[in-house]
Coordinates of C-alpha atoms in Angstrom, one line a residue:
M239 CA 0.0 0.0 0.0
K240 CA 1.2 3.5 -0.8
G241 CA 0.8 6.7 1.3
L242 CA 1.5 10.3 0.6
Y243 CA 4.5 11.9 2.3
F244 CA 6.4 15.2 2.1
Q245 CA 10.1 15.7 1.9
Q246 CA 12.1 18.8 2.9
S247 CA 15.9 18.8 2.3
S248 CA 16.5 21.8 4.6
P249 CA 14.4 24.3 6.6
G250 CA 13.0 27.1 4.6
E251 CA 13.2 25.1 1.3
E252 CA 10.1 24.2 -0.6
I253 CA 8.6 20.8 0.2
S254 CA 8.0 18.1 -2.3
F255 CA 5.2 15.5 -2.0
V256 CA 5.9 11.8 -3.0
F257 CA 4.0 8.5 -2.9
Q258 CA 5.9 6.0 -0.8
E259 CA 5.3 2.2 -0.4
R260 CA 4.6 1.9 3.3
E261 CA 5.5 -1.0 5.7
N262 CA 2.8 -3.4 6.8
L263 CA 0.7 -2.2 9.7
P264 CA 1.9 -3.4 13.2
D265 CA -0.6 -5.7 15.0
I266 CA -3.7 -3.9 16.2
K267 CA -3.2 -4.0 20.1
D268 CA -4.6 -2.3 23.1
N269 CA -6.6 1.0 22.3
Y270 CA -5.7 1.0 18.5
V271 CA -8.1 0.7 15.7
K272 CA -7.5 -0.5 12.1
L273 CA -9.4 1.8 9.8
Q274 CA -10.3 1.6 6.0
V275 CA -10.1 5.3 4.9
K276 CA -13.0 6.4 2.7
A277 CA -12.0 10.1 2.6
C278 CA -9.1 12.3 3.6
A279 CA -9.2 16.1 3.7
L280 CA -5.9 18.0 3.0
S281 CA -4.7 20.9 5.0
W282 CA -1.7 23.4 5.0
I283 CA 1.3 21.8 6.7
N284 CA 3.0 24.0 9.3
T285 CA 6.7 22.8 8.7
K286 CA 8.0 25.4 11.3
L287 CA 5.8 23.9 14.0
L288 CA 7.1 20.4 13.1
S289 CA 10.7 21.4 13.2
E290 CA 10.2 23.3 16.6
M291 CA 8.5 20.1 18.0
K292 CA 11.7 18.1 16.8
L293 CA 9.3 16.0 14.6
E294 CA 11.5 16.3 11.5
K295 CA 12.2 13.1 9.5
E296 CA 13.1 12.3 6.0
F297 CA 9.6 11.6 4.8
F298 CA 6.6 13.1 6.8
P299 CA 3.1 11.7 6.4
V300 CA 0.5 13.9 4.7
G301 CA -3.3 14.0 5.4
R302 CA -4.6 13.9 8.9
E303 CA -8.4 14.5 8.7
I304 CA -9.8 11.1 7.9
A305 CA -13.2 9.3 7.8
G306 CA -13.6 5.5 7.4
V307 CA -14.8 2.2 8.5
V308 CA -13.4 0.3 11.4
L309 CA -12.0 -3.1 10.3
E310 CA -10.4 -4.3 13.5
V311 CA -10.1 -3.1 17.1
G312 CA -7.5 -3.8 19.9
S313 CA -8.3 -5.7 23.0
K314 CA -8.8 -2.6 25.2
V315 CA -10.9 -0.5 22.7
S316 CA -14.2 0.4 24.4
F317 CA -15.9 2.9 22.0
F318 CA -15.8 1.2 18.7
H319 CA -16.6 -2.1 16.9
P320 CA -15.9 -3.5 13.4
D321 CA -18.0 -1.9 10.7
D322 CA -18.5 1.4 12.7
E323 CA -18.2 4.5 10.6
V324 CA -15.9 6.9 12.2
V325 CA -14.1 10.3 11.7
G326 CA -11.1 12.0 13.4
I327 CA -7.8 13.7 13.0
L328 CA -4.5 11.8 13.2
P329 CA -2.2 13.3 15.8
L330 CA 0.8 15.5 14.8
D331 CA 3.4 12.8 15.5
S332 CA 1.5 10.1 13.7
E333 CA 3.5 7.8 11.4
E334 CA 0.4 7.2 9.3
S335 CA -0.5 9.0 6.1
G336 CA -4.3 9.6 5.8
V337 CA -3.9 9.2 2.0
C338 CA -3.7 5.6 2.3
E339 CA -6.4 2.9 2.1
I340 CA -5.7 1.5 5.6
V341 CA -4.3 3.3 8.8
R342 CA -3.8 2.5 12.4
I343 CA -5.1 5.1 15.0
H344 CA -5.7 5.3 18.7
E345 CA -9.5 5.3 19.6
H346 CA -9.2 8.6 21.5
Y347 CA -8.8 10.5 18.3
L348 CA -12.0 9.3 16.7
V349 CA -15.8 9.8 17.0
H350 CA -18.7 8.1 15.3
K351 CA -19.8 9.6 11.9
P352 CA -23.6 10.3 11.7
E353 CA -25.3 8.1 9.1
K354 CA -26.6 10.8 6.8
V355 CA -23.2 12.7 6.6
T356 CA -21.1 11.8 3.5
W357 CA -17.5 10.7 3.8
A358 CA -16.2 13.7 2.1
E359 CA -18.2 16.2 4.3
A360 CA -17.1 14.5 7.5
A361 CA -13.4 14.5 6.6
G362 CA -13.7 18.1 5.1
V363 CA -15.4 19.7 8.1
I364 CA -13.6 18.2 11.0
R365 CA -10.4 20.4 11.2
D366 CA -12.3 23.7 10.5
G367 CA -14.9 22.8 13.0
I368 CA -12.3 22.2 15.7
R369 CA -10.5 25.6 14.8
S370 CA -13.8 27.5 14.9
Y371 CA -14.8 26.0 18.4
T372 CA -11.3 26.7 19.6
A373 CA -11.5 30.3 18.4
L374 CA -15.1 31.2 19.3
H375 CA -15.8 29.0 22.3
S376 CA -12.5 28.3 24.2
L377 CA -10.7 31.6 23.4
S378 CA -13.4 34.2 23.2
H379 CA -16.5 32.7 25.0
L380 CA -19.0 33.6 22.2
S381 CA -22.5 34.3 23.4
P382 CA -25.8 35.5 21.9
G383 CA -25.9 39.2 20.9
K384 CA -22.0 39.6 20.6
S385 CA -20.6 41.2 17.4
V386 CA -18.1 39.2 15.6
L387 CA -15.7 40.2 12.8
I388 CA -14.6 37.1 10.7
M389 CA -11.8 38.1 8.3
D390 CA -11.9 36.2 4.9
G391 CA -15.3 34.7 5.5
A392 CA -15.3 33.0 2.1
S393 CA -12.5 30.6 2.9
A394 CA -13.4 27.0 4.0
F395 CA -12.5 27.9 7.6
G396 CA -14.2 31.3 7.4
T397 CA -17.4 29.7 6.3
I398 CA -17.6 27.2 9.2
A399 CA -16.7 30.0 11.7
I400 CA -19.5 32.2 10.4
Q401 CA -22.1 29.3 10.6
L402 CA -21.0 28.7 14.2
A403 CA -21.3 32.3 15.1
H404 CA -24.7 32.6 13.6
H405 CA -25.8 29.4 15.4
R406 CA -24.8 30.9 18.8
G407 CA -26.8 34.1 18.0
A408 CA -24.0 36.4 17.1
K409 CA -24.1 39.4 14.8
V410 CA -21.5 38.7 12.1
I411 CA -19.5 41.0 9.9
S412 CA -17.0 39.6 7.4
T413 CA -14.4 40.8 4.9
A414 CA -14.3 39.6 1.2
Y415 CA -11.1 39.4 -0.8
S416 CA -12.7 39.4 -4.4
L417 CA -16.0 40.1 -6.0
E418 CA -16.7 36.3 -6.1
D419 CA -16.1 36.1 -2.3
K420 CA -18.5 39.0 -1.7
Q421 CA -21.3 37.4 -3.7
Y422 CA -20.8 34.1 -2.0
L423 CA -20.9 35.8 1.5
E424 CA -24.1 37.7 0.5
R425 CA -25.8 34.5 -0.5
L426 CA -25.1 32.8 2.9
R427 CA -28.1 32.2 5.2
P428 CA -28.7 33.4 8.0
A429 CA -27.6 36.7 6.3
I430 CA -24.3 38.4 7.5
V431 CA -25.0 41.9 8.8
R432 CA -22.2 43.4 6.7
V433 CA -19.8 42.2 4.0
I434 CA -16.8 44.5 3.7
D435 CA -15.2 44.2 0.3
V436 CA -11.4 44.9 0.7
S437 CA -10.4 43.7 -2.8
N438 CA -9.8 47.2 -4.2
G439 CA -7.8 48.5 -1.2
K440 CA -10.1 51.6 -0.8
V441 CA -12.3 50.4 2.0
D442 CA -11.2 51.1 5.6
V443 CA -12.2 48.0 7.6
A444 CA -11.9 49.8 11.0
E445 CA -14.2 52.7 9.8
S446 CA -16.8 50.2 8.4
C447 CA -16.9 48.2 11.6
L448 CA -17.2 51.2 13.8
E449 CA -19.9 52.5 11.7
E450 CA -21.8 49.2 11.9
T451 CA -21.5 49.0 15.6
G452 CA -22.5 52.6 16.3
G453 CA -18.9 53.5 17.2
I454 CA -18.5 51.0 20.1
G455 CA -16.4 48.4 18.1
V456 CA -16.7 44.6 17.8
D457 CA -16.6 42.2 20.6
I458 CA -14.7 39.5 18.8
I459 CA -12.2 39.6 15.9
L460 CA -11.0 36.5 14.2
D461 CA -8.2 37.4 11.7
A462 CA -6.8 35.7 8.7
G463 CA -3.4 37.2 9.2
V464 CA -2.4 40.9 9.8
R465 CA 0.0 43.4 8.4
L466 CA 2.7 44.1 11.0
Y467 CA 4.7 46.8 9.2
S468 CA 4.4 49.8 7.0
K469 CA 3.5 49.4 3.2
D470 CA 7.2 49.6 2.0
D471 CA 8.3 46.6 4.1
E472 CA 5.8 43.9 3.1
P473 CA 4.9 42.1 -0.3
A474 CA 2.5 44.0 -2.3
L475 CA 0.0 41.2 -2.7
K476 CA -0.4 41.1 1.1
L477 CA -0.9 44.7 1.4
H478 CA -4.4 45.7 0.6
L479 CA -6.1 42.4 1.6
L480 CA -4.8 42.2 5.2
P481 CA -5.7 44.9 7.9
H482 CA -2.9 46.5 9.8
K483 CA -2.6 45.5 13.5
H484 CA -3.4 49.1 14.5
D485 CA -6.8 48.8 12.5
I486 CA -7.7 45.7 14.4
I487 CA -7.0 47.4 17.8
T488 CA -8.9 50.4 16.8
L489 CA -12.1 48.6 15.9
L490 CA -12.0 46.2 19.0
G491 CA -14.6 47.1 21.5
V492 CA -14.2 47.4 25.3
G493 CA -13.6 44.0 26.8
G494 CA -13.1 42.6 23.4
H495 CA -11.2 39.4 22.2
W496 CA -8.8 39.3 19.4
I497 CA -8.1 35.9 18.1
T498 CA -5.1 35.9 15.8
T499 CA -3.7 33.3 13.4
E500 CA -0.5 35.5 13.0
E501 CA 2.2 33.5 15.0
N502 CA 4.8 36.3 14.8
L503 CA 2.6 39.1 16.0
Q504 CA 4.6 42.0 17.5
L505 CA 2.8 44.5 19.7
D506 CA 4.6 47.7 20.5
P507 CA 4.1 49.5 23.9
P508 CA 1.4 51.9 22.5
D509 CA -0.5 48.9 21.1
S510 CA -0.4 47.1 24.5
H511 CA -1.4 50.3 26.2
C512 CA -4.4 50.7 24.0
L513 CA -5.4 47.0 24.6
F514 CA -5.0 47.7 28.4
L515 CA -7.2 50.7 28.2
K516 CA -9.9 48.7 26.5
G517 CA -9.4 45.7 28.9
A518 CA -9.2 43.6 25.7
T519 CA -7.3 40.3 25.2
V520 CA -5.2 38.8 22.4
S521 CA -5.3 35.0 21.9
F522 CA -3.3 33.0 19.4
L523 CA -5.3 30.2 17.5
N524 CA -3.4 27.0 17.3
D525 CA -5.8 24.1 17.0
E526 CA -2.9 21.7 17.5
V527 CA -2.9 22.4 21.2
W528 CA -5.7 19.9 21.9
N529 CA -3.3 17.0 20.8
L530 CA -0.2 18.3 22.4
S531 CA -1.4 17.5 25.8
N532 CA -3.8 14.7 26.9
V533 CA -5.3 16.7 29.7
Q534 CA -8.0 18.1 27.4
Q535 CA -8.7 14.8 25.6
G536 CA -12.3 14.4 26.9
K537 CA -13.1 18.1 25.9
Y538 CA -11.6 17.5 22.5
L539 CA -13.7 14.5 21.8
C540 CA -16.8 16.4 22.9
I541 CA -16.1 19.1 20.4
L542 CA -15.4 16.5 17.6
K543 CA -18.7 14.9 18.4
D544 CA -20.5 18.3 18.4
V545 CA -19.0 19.3 15.1
M546 CA -20.4 16.0 13.6
E547 CA -23.9 16.7 15.1
K548 CA -23.9 20.2 13.7
L549 CA -22.9 18.9 10.3
S550 CA -25.7 16.3 10.5
S551 CA -28.3 18.8 11.5
G552 CA -27.3 21.2 8.7
V553 CA -25.9 24.0 11.0
F554 CA -22.5 23.4 9.2
R555 CA -22.4 23.5 5.4
P556 CA -18.8 23.1 4.4
L557 CA -17.2 24.8 1.4
L558 CA -15.8 21.7 -0.4
D559 CA -14.3 21.2 -3.8
E560 CA -15.2 18.2 -5.9
P561 CA -13.5 15.2 -4.2
V562 CA -10.5 13.9 -6.1
P563 CA -9.2 10.3 -6.4
P564 CA -6.0 9.3 -4.6
Y565 CA -3.8 9.5 -7.6
D566 CA -4.4 13.2 -7.8
A567 CA -3.6 13.8 -4.2
R568 CA -0.1 15.1 -4.8
V569 CA -1.2 17.8 -7.2
S570 CA -4.0 18.8 -4.8
M571 CA -1.6 18.9 -1.9
E572 CA 0.8 21.2 -3.7
I573 CA -2.1 23.6 -4.3
V574 CA -3.1 23.5 -0.7
Q575 CA 0.5 24.1 0.5
K576 CA 0.8 27.1 -1.7
N577 CA -2.4 28.5 -0.2
Q578 CA -4.1 28.6 -3.7
A579 CA -7.2 26.5 -2.8
R580 CA -10.2 28.5 -1.7
K581 CA -12.4 25.3 -1.2
K582 CA -11.5 22.4 1.0
Q583 CA -9.6 19.7 -0.9
V584 CA -10.8 16.1 -0.2
I585 CA -9.4 12.8 -1.4
Q586 CA -12.1 10.1 -1.8
F587 CA -11.3 6.5 -2.0

């Protein structure tokens, strides 16, 4: 059996994706489950995080969000039986490639897949569901009536975050990076309060949000990256799409929460002072934290289960591309790694 792996000769270099013949699975013992993969979603690989965690090896497995059928269970498995339909995320240090017909996984990374949910939907929503819950529940304590600004709402992650915020009774504002994105966001139901089209670089996000909230600012901001420096110091493409960190701080309301995906965020003393005056918080969105410590395992499984229930009931309607066969996985993964895919890429077996 072959699996998809990536290879990086040295840090900072572009990574290449290869299909590798994999060794036979070890015996299924204790709490492990043997799974026949039916669908695997592809996500961007944070090579910097892997190297910081000393997880570097010559070939690193690709594809972690999987849905499939249980073939065999270990002697200590209590949650699953053969023929159960399940979905889950392989841990960061897993030796298994999800783009492979058979994988071995610990039962504590899986939940049951609802019957009426398709394989592609289950695999395609699980990661973005976890990220949305982490951002809006764990980090910002979203509650009904709060105003939420979700940057780049027309992305696969942005779509799920908007749907979760609406379900919790929040008032949602979003930014669009193109005319197609704007039209897509305007078609979403329940309707978004305001779609801010930043594609031409002429619209001031802070001004639009303050106008929408009567000058009091938004309660929660979920960014998709921010501009840290002046216009001359950053690439032109990034410029007009991403807001400056000062804009974000300006449009944040008193007691607000800023959830950032910018791992290298730098705040100067005046920025910190402004956040202090507002009593606001800054949190970093790293959805890998759930699997970096077993302390939160029960909570993590509850979230996975809840994501599946919301998908089954129609609260979540993921933005998926047409599923592709395994032999096209390498091309799809290259597109994902270059951040060129707007819709979620899913491999279907």
